[in-house]
Tab-separated table of C-alpha atoms in Angstrom:
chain	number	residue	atom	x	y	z
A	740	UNK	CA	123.429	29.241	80.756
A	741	UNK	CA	120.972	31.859	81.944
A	742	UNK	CA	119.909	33.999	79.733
A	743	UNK	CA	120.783	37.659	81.050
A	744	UNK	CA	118.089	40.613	80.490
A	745	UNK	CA	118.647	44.611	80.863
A	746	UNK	CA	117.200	45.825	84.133
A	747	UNK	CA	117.373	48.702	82.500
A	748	UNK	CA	114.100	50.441	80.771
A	749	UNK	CA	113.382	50.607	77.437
A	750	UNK	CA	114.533	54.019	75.202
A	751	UNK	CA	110.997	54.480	74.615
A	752	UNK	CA	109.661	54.088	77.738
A	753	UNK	CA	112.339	56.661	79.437
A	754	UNK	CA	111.352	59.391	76.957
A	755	UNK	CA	107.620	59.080	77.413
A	756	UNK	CA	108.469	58.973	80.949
A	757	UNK	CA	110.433	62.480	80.790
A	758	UNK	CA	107.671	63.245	78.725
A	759	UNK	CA	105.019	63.306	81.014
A	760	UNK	CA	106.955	64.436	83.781
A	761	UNK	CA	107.864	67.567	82.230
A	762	UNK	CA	103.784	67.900	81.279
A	763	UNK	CA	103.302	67.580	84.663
A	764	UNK	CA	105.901	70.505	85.473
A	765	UNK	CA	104.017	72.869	82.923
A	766	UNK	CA	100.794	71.740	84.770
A	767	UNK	CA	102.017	72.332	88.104
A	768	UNK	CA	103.577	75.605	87.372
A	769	UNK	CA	100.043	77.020	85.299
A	770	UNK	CA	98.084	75.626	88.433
A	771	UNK	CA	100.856	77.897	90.721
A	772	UNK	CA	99.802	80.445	88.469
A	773	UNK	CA	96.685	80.695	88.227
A	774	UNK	CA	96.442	80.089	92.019
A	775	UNK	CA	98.477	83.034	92.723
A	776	UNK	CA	96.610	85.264	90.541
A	777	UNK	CA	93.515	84.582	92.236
A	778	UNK	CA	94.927	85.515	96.020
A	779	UNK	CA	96.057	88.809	94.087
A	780	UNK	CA	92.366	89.089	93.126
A	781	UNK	CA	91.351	88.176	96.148
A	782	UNK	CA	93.844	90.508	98.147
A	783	UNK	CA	92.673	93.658	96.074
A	784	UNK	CA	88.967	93.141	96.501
A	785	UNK	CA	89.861	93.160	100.117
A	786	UNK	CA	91.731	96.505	99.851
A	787	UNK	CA	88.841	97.745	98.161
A	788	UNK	CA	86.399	96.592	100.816
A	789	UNK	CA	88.338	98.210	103.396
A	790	UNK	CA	87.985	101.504	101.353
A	791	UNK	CA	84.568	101.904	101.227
A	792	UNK	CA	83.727	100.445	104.359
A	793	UNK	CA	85.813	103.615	105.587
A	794	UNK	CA	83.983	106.026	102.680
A	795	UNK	CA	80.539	104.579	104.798
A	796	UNK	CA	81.679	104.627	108.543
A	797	UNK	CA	83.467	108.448	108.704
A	798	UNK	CA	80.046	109.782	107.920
A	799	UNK	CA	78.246	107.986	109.771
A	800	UNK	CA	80.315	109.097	112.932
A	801	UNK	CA	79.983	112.337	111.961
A	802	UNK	CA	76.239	112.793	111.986
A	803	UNK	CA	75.875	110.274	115.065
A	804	UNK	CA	77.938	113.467	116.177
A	805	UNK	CA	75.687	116.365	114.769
A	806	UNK	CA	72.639	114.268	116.190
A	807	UNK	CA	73.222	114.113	119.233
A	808	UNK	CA	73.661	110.219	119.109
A	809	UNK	CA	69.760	110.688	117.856
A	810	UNK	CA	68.937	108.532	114.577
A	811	UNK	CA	68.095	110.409	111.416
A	812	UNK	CA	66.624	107.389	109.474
A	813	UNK	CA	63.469	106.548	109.582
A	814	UNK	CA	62.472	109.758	111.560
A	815	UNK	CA	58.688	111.163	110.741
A	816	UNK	CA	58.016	114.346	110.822
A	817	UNK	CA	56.026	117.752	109.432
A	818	UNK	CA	55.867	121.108	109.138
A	819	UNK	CA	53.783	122.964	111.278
A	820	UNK	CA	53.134	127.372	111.468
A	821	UNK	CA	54.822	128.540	114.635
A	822	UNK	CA	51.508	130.583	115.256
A	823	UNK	CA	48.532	131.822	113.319
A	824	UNK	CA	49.689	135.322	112.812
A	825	UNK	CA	53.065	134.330	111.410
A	826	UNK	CA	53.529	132.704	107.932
A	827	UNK	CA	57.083	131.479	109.221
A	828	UNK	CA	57.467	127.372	109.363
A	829	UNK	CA	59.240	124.931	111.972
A	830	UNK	CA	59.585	121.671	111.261
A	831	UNK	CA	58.435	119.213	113.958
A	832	UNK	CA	59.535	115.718	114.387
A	833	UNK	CA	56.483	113.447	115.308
A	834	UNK	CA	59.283	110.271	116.005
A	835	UNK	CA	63.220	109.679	116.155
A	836	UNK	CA	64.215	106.420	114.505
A	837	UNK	CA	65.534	104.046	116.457
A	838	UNK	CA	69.075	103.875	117.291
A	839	UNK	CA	69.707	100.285	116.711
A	840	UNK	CA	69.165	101.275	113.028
A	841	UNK	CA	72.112	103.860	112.721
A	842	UNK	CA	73.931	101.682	115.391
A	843	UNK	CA	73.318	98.709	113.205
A	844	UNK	CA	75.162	100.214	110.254
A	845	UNK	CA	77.540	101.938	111.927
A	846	UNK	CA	78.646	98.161	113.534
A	847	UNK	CA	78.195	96.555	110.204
A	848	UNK	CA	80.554	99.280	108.235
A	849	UNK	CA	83.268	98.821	111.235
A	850	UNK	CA	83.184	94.791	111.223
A	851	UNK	CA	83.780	94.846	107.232
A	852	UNK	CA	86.648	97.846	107.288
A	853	UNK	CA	88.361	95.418	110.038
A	854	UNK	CA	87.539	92.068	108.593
A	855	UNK	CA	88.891	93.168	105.362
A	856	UNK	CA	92.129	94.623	106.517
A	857	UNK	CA	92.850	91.511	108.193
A	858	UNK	CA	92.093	89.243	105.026
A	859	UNK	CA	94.001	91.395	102.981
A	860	UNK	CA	97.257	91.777	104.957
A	861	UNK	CA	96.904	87.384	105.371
A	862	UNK	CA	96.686	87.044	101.419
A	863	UNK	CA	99.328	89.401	100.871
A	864	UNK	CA	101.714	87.528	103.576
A	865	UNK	CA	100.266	84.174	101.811
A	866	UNK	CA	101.506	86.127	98.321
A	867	UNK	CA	104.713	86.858	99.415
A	868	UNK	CA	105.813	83.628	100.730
A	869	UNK	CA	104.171	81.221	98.388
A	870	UNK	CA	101.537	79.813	101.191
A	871	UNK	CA	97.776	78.827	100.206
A	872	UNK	CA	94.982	77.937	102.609
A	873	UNK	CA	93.591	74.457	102.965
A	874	UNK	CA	90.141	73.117	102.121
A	875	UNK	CA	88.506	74.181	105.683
A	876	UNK	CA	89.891	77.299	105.610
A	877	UNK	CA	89.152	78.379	102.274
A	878	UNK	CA	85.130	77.532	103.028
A	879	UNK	CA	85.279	79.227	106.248
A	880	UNK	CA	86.251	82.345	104.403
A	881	UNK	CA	83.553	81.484	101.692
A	882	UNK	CA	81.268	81.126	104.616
A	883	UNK	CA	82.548	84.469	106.342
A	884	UNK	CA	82.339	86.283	102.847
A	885	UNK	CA	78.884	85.258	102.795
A	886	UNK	CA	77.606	86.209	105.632
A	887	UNK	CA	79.559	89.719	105.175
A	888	UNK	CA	77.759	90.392	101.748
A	889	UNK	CA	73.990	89.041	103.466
A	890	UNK	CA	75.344	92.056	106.074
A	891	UNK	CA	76.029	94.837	104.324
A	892	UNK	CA	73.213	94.391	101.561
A	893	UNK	CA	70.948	94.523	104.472
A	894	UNK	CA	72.506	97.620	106.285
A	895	UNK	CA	73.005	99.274	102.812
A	896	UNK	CA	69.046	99.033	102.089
A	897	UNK	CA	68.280	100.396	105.498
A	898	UNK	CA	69.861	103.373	105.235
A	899	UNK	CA	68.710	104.163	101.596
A	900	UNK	CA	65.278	103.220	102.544
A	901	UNK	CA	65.457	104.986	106.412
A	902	UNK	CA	66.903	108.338	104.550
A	903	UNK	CA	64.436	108.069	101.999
A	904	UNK	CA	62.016	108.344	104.737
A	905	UNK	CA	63.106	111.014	106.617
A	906	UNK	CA	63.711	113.521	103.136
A	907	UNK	CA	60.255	112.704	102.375
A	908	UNK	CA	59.313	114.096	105.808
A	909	UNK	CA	61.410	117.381	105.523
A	910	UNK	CA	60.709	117.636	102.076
A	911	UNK	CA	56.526	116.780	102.661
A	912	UNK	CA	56.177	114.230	99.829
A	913	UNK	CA	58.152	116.630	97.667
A	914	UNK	CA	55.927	119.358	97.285
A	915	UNK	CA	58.478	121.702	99.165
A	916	UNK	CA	59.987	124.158	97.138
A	917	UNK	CA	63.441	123.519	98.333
A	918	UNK	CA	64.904	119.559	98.110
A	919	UNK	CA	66.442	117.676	100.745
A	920	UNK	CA	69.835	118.037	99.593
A	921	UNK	CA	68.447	122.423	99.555
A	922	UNK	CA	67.113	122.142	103.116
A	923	UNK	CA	70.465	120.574	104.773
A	924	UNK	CA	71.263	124.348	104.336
A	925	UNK	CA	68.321	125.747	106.400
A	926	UNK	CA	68.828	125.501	110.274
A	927	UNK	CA	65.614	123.048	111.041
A	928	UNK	CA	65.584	124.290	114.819
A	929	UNK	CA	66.016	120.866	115.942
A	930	UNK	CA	68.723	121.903	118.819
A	931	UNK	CA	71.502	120.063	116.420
A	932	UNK	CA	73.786	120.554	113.656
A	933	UNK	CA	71.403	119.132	110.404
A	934	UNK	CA	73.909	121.478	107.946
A	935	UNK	CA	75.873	118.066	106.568
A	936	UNK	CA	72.989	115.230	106.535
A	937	UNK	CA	72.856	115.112	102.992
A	938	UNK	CA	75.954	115.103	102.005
A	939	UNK	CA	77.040	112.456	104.893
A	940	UNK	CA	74.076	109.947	104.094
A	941	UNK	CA	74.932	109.967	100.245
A	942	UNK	CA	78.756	109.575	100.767
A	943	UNK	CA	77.200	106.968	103.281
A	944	UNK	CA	75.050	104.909	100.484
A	945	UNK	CA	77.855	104.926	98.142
A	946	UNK	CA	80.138	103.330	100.170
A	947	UNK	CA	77.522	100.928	101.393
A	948	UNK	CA	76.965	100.065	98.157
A	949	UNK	CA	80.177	99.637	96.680
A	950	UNK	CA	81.447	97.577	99.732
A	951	UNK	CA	78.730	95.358	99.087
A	952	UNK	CA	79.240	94.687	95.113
A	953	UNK	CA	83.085	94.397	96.835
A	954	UNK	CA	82.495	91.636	99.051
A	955	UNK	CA	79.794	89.888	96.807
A	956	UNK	CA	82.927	89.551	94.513
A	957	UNK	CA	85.226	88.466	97.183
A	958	UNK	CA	82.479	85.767	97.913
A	959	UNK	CA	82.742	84.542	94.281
A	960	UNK	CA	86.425	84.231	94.136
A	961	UNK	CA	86.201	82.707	97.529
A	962	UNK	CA	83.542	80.158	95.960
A	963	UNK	CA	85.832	79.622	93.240
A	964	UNK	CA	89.231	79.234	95.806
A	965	UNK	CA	86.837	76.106	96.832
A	966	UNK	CA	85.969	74.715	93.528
A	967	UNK	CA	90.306	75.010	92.843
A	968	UNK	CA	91.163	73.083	96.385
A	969	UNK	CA	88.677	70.558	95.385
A	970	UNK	CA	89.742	69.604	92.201
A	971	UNK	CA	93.434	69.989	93.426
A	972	UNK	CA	92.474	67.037	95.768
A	973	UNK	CA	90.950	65.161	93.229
A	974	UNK	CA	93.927	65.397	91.323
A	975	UNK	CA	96.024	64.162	94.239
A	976	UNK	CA	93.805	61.482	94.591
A	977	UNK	CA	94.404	60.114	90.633
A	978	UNK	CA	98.332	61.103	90.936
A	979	UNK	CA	98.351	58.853	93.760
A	980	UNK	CA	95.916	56.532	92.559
A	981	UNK	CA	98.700	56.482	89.096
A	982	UNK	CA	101.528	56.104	90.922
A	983	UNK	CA	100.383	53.132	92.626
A	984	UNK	CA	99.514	51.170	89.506
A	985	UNK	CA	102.739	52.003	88.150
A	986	UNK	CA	104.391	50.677	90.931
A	987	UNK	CA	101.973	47.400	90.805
A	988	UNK	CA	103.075	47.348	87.055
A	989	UNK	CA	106.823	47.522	87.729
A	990	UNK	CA	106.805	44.843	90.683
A	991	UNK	CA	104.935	42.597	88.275
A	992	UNK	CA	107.405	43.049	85.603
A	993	UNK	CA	110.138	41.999	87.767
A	994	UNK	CA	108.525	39.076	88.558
A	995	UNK	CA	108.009	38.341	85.998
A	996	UNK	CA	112.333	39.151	84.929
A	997	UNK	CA	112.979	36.908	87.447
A	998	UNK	CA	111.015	34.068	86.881
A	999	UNK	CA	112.402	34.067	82.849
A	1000	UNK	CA	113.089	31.341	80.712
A	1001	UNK	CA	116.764	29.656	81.222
């Protein structure tokens, strides 16, 4: 008479199964979590980015505008008597900077306000509908971010550096009585509007700046949007890797049912 045994698992073995499928639930659902946290991080540095690359760009439009499309940083110049009878002062300018420098920026502050509207209006679609972006695109956006913050460091220390320049022309090394912010307020007899500079460079800086410090955080979270789809893979890999010992494990126990004592 053959001797019958339960196909049925142990009482044991079904609750530790349970078990560890409900651990894996809680795991799943923190990972979801945490994951979706990070694209709301992500999606507000963007917004942010966008912000101040439109604090930087609307003033540098507008003096592009007052100049004449001429360049105000890194201009040299002095001030000279208008004749040797008269005390009265002009100030001359020796050499225009280049306009690739304010043209530089000027591109630079456009391609981040754009760049960052689009990212954040993707994460916030990927947000609302539960989507995530694979491996390749999450380091092409790490790449991207990268590149943006190498960018807009570099435009950002132009313009402090270039505007530095030219108020140490106007203002002669500081020994001028008035300061550069003062002499925005004095008509320079250029043949242009110089009654904003001052104002539009500094709002300028600042929002250089800040989109910079922006995007170098977007490239961290970006970084760290890598460093998450890679050990998400890895943990496919051992689920997988699991799952097909268990399943060795269970064929080998049937065998092994079968093959019983009669």
């Amino acid at each position: 008479m053959l001797r019958l045994r339960s196909s049925l698992p142990p009482l044991r073995s079904r609750s530790s199964s349970r078990t560890r499928r409900a651990r894996r639930g809680r795991d799943s659902n923190n990972k979801k979590m945490a994951l979706d946290n990070l694209i709301f991080g992500q999606c507000v540095l963007y917004f942010l980015a966008f912000v101040f690359g439109f604090i930087a760009v609307v003033p540098l439009s507008e003096n592009a505008e007052d100049f004449g499309g001429k360049c105000l940083l890194f201009t040299r110049g002095m001030w000279q008597n208008e004749n040797i009878t008269v005390s009265k002062q002009r100030f001359i300018v020796e050499e225009w900077g280049t306009e690739s420098s304010c043209s530089f920026i000027t591109f630079v502050g456009i391609s981040s306000l754009v760049l960052s509207a689009v990212q954040a209006w993707r994460l916030l679609f990927f947000l609302c509908k539960g989507h995530d972006d694979s491996i390749f695109n999450a380091f092409l956006n790490l790449l991207i971010s990268s590149v943006v913050v190498f960018t807009v460091f570099l435009s950002s220390t132009i313009v402090s550096v270039g505007f530095n320049m030219w108020c140490d022309s106007v203002t002669e090394g500081g020994t001028m009585p008035s300061s550069c912010e003062d002499l925005q307020d004095t008509d320079l007899e250029l043949g242009l509007d110089n009654s904003a500079f001052y104002d539009q460079f500094a709002i300028a800086q600042f929002g250089l700046w800040a989109a910079w410090l922006t995007w170098l955080g977007i490239s961290v979270m970006a970084f760290l949007k890598v460093y998450h789809n890679y050990r998400q893979e890895d943990l496919l890999d051992s689920l997988i890797h699991e799952k097909d010992l268990l399943l060795s494990r269970s064929s080998r126990r049937n065998s092994d049912l079968k093959t019983g004592p009669i």
